[in-house]
C-alpha cells in the first residue's frame, strides 16, 4: 500500500497536518491488514448466551465463524461478520506545535484480527451476551 506523498521541506503546517492525517489512516489500515501471520495467533471461541432464555444459542470464533440455530442471532450478527465492528483505540500523536495529543481513533475490527470476538460480543444487543468471566479474559483490539 502506497501512502500519500510526503510534503516538501517548504510545506506549511496545514499541509503537513493534512499529510499526517492521510498517512495515519493509511498506516492504520495497513497495520490491520498485516496484523500478523495466521499461524501466530490463537483462535478464540466463545459461547453466546440468550439471557431471556437462560441458554447458549451459539458460538463465535476469531475468524467470524458463527455457529447458531437462532435466526435472531444470525440476523444481528451478519453485518458485524461481513463489515467488521467499529472500536475506539486510544492513540497519541504529535500536533504541529510538537505537543503530544491523546485521542481515540476509530478502527474497524474484522474477523481474523485480535479483539474481534470481544468487539463482537460487546456490540451484540440484548438479550445476547457471553459469560462475564469469559468476556474479561478476551483480548481487546488495542493496536493502531
Short mmCIF file of C-alpha atoms in Angstrom, two decimals:
data_model
loop_
_atom_site.label_atom_id
_atom_site.label_comp_id
_atom_site.label_asym_id
_atom_site.label_seq_id
_atom_site.Cartn_x
_atom_site.Cartn_y
_atom_site.Cartn_z
CA UNK A 1 0.00 0.00 0.00
CA UNK A 2 1.50 3.34 -1.02
CA UNK A 3 0.88 6.31 1.25
CA UNK A 4 0.25 9.89 0.27
CA UNK A 5 3.26 11.80 -0.96
CA UNK A 6 5.21 13.41 1.88
CA UNK A 7 5.16 17.23 1.72
CA UNK A 8 8.38 19.02 0.87
CA UNK A 9 10.57 20.91 3.37
CA UNK A 10 8.86 24.20 2.50
CA UNK A 11 5.33 22.91 3.29
CA UNK A 12 3.17 24.88 5.71
CA UNK A 13 1.72 23.44 8.93
CA UNK A 14 -1.73 22.82 7.39
CA UNK A 15 -0.23 20.81 4.52
CA UNK A 16 1.88 18.75 6.94
CA UNK A 17 -1.12 18.14 9.22
CA UNK A 18 -3.22 17.02 6.22
CA UNK A 19 -0.46 14.63 5.13
CA UNK A 20 -0.11 13.25 8.68
CA UNK A 21 -3.85 12.60 8.88
CA UNK A 22 -3.95 10.86 5.49
CA UNK A 23 -0.81 8.84 6.22
CA UNK A 24 -2.08 7.87 9.69
CA UNK A 25 -5.31 6.46 8.23
CA UNK A 26 -3.32 4.51 5.64
CA UNK A 27 -0.94 3.20 8.31
CA UNK A 28 -3.85 2.05 10.50
CA UNK A 29 -5.46 0.22 7.58
CA UNK A 30 -2.15 -1.35 6.56
CA UNK A 31 -1.40 -2.41 10.13
CA UNK A 32 -4.75 -4.13 10.44
CA UNK A 33 -4.30 -5.80 7.05
CA UNK A 34 -0.86 -7.09 8.03
CA UNK A 35 -1.80 -7.98 11.60
CA UNK A 36 0.47 -10.97 11.78
CA UNK A 37 0.64 -14.41 10.36
CA UNK A 38 -2.47 -16.52 10.92
CA UNK A 39 -0.35 -19.31 12.35
CA UNK A 40 0.97 -16.99 15.08
CA UNK A 41 -2.39 -16.17 16.59
CA UNK A 42 -4.67 -18.10 18.85
CA UNK A 43 -8.22 -18.72 17.67
CA UNK A 44 -10.68 -17.75 20.39
CA UNK A 45 -14.17 -19.23 20.51
CA UNK A 46 -16.91 -18.17 22.94
CA UNK A 47 -20.45 -19.22 23.67
CA UNK A 48 -23.19 -16.67 23.09
CA UNK A 49 -25.97 -16.67 25.65
CA UNK A 50 -29.58 -15.58 25.41
CA UNK A 51 -30.24 -14.21 28.90
CA UNK A 52 -34.04 -14.21 28.41
CA UNK A 53 -33.99 -17.95 27.76
CA UNK A 54 -31.04 -18.72 30.02
CA UNK A 55 -29.35 -20.84 27.36
CA UNK A 56 -26.43 -20.97 24.96
CA UNK A 57 -27.69 -20.04 21.49
CA UNK A 58 -24.46 -20.14 19.52
CA UNK A 59 -20.70 -19.67 19.32
CA UNK A 60 -18.44 -17.21 17.53
CA UNK A 61 -14.71 -17.51 16.91
CA UNK A 62 -11.85 -15.19 15.99
CA UNK A 63 -12.35 -15.90 12.28
CA UNK A 64 -16.03 -14.87 12.39
CA UNK A 65 -17.40 -18.38 12.23
CA UNK A 66 -20.86 -18.17 13.79
CA UNK A 67 -22.49 -21.44 14.78
CA UNK A 68 -26.12 -20.94 15.72
CA UNK A 69 -29.64 -22.10 15.01
CA UNK A 70 -31.03 -18.78 16.24
CA UNK A 71 -32.32 -16.73 13.33
CA UNK A 72 -32.38 -13.60 15.53
CA UNK A 73 -28.70 -14.01 16.46
CA UNK A 74 -27.77 -14.71 12.84
CA UNK A 75 -29.60 -11.56 11.69
CA UNK A 76 -27.96 -9.20 14.19
CA UNK A 77 -24.53 -10.77 13.60
CA UNK A 78 -24.36 -10.76 9.80
CA UNK A 79 -23.27 -7.13 9.37
CA UNK A 80 -20.59 -7.45 12.08
CA UNK A 81 -19.15 -10.53 10.41
CA UNK A 82 -19.23 -9.06 6.90
CA UNK A 83 -18.13 -5.49 7.60
CA UNK A 84 -16.42 -5.59 10.99
CA UNK A 85 -17.12 -3.66 14.16
CA UNK A 86 -16.01 -0.08 14.83
CA UNK A 87 -13.99 0.27 18.04
CA UNK A 88 -12.20 3.22 19.57
CA UNK A 89 -8.49 2.74 20.19
CA UNK A 90 -6.52 5.24 22.31
CA UNK A 91 -3.72 6.83 20.30
CA UNK A 92 -1.10 9.52 20.75
CA UNK A 93 0.27 11.72 18.01
CA UNK A 94 2.24 14.93 17.80
CA UNK A 95 0.48 18.10 16.63
CA UNK A 96 2.12 20.86 14.58
CA UNK A 97 3.40 22.50 17.80
CA UNK A 98 5.24 19.32 18.79
CA UNK A 99 2.79 18.61 21.62
CA UNK A 100 1.57 15.09 22.34
CA UNK A 101 -2.15 14.77 21.68
CA UNK A 102 -4.13 11.86 23.12
CA UNK A 103 -7.20 10.89 21.14
CA UNK A 104 -9.31 7.91 20.24
CA UNK A 105 -9.12 6.58 16.71
CA UNK A 106 -11.96 4.51 15.31
CA UNK A 107 -10.83 1.31 13.59
CA UNK A 108 -12.86 -1.49 12.07
CA UNK A 109 -12.13 -4.81 13.74
CA UNK A 110 -12.82 -7.57 11.26
CA UNK A 111 -12.89 -11.34 11.63
CA UNK A 112 -9.37 -12.74 11.85
CA UNK A 113 -7.96 -9.80 13.82
CA UNK A 114 -7.10 -9.52 17.51
CA UNK A 115 -10.09 -8.36 19.51
CA UNK A 116 -12.78 -9.37 17.03
CA UNK A 117 -14.57 -11.74 19.42
CA UNK A 118 -14.58 -9.19 22.24
CA UNK A 119 -15.82 -6.39 19.95
CA UNK A 120 -18.45 -8.74 18.53
CA UNK A 121 -19.80 -9.71 21.96
CA UNK A 122 -19.69 -6.08 23.16
CA UNK A 123 -21.73 -4.99 20.14
CA UNK A 124 -24.47 -7.63 20.43
CA UNK A 125 -27.85 -6.24 21.50
CA UNK A 126 -29.76 -7.61 24.49
CA UNK A 127 -30.59 -10.41 25.25
CA UNK A 128 -27.40 -11.73 23.65
CA UNK A 129 -24.14 -11.73 25.59
CA UNK A 130 -21.45 -14.07 26.87
CA UNK A 131 -20.36 -15.12 30.34
CA UNK A 132 -18.87 -12.01 32.05
CA UNK A 133 -15.83 -14.01 33.22
CA UNK A 134 -15.16 -15.08 29.64
CA UNK A 135 -15.57 -11.52 28.40
CA UNK A 136 -12.98 -10.25 30.91
CA UNK A 137 -10.41 -12.71 29.51
CA UNK A 138 -10.96 -11.85 25.83
CA UNK A 139 -8.24 -9.83 24.11
CA UNK A 140 -9.23 -6.30 23.11
CA UNK A 141 -8.15 -4.61 19.92
CA UNK A 142 -5.54 -2.11 21.04
CA UNK A 143 -3.21 -1.87 18.07
CA UNK A 144 -3.21 1.13 15.79
#
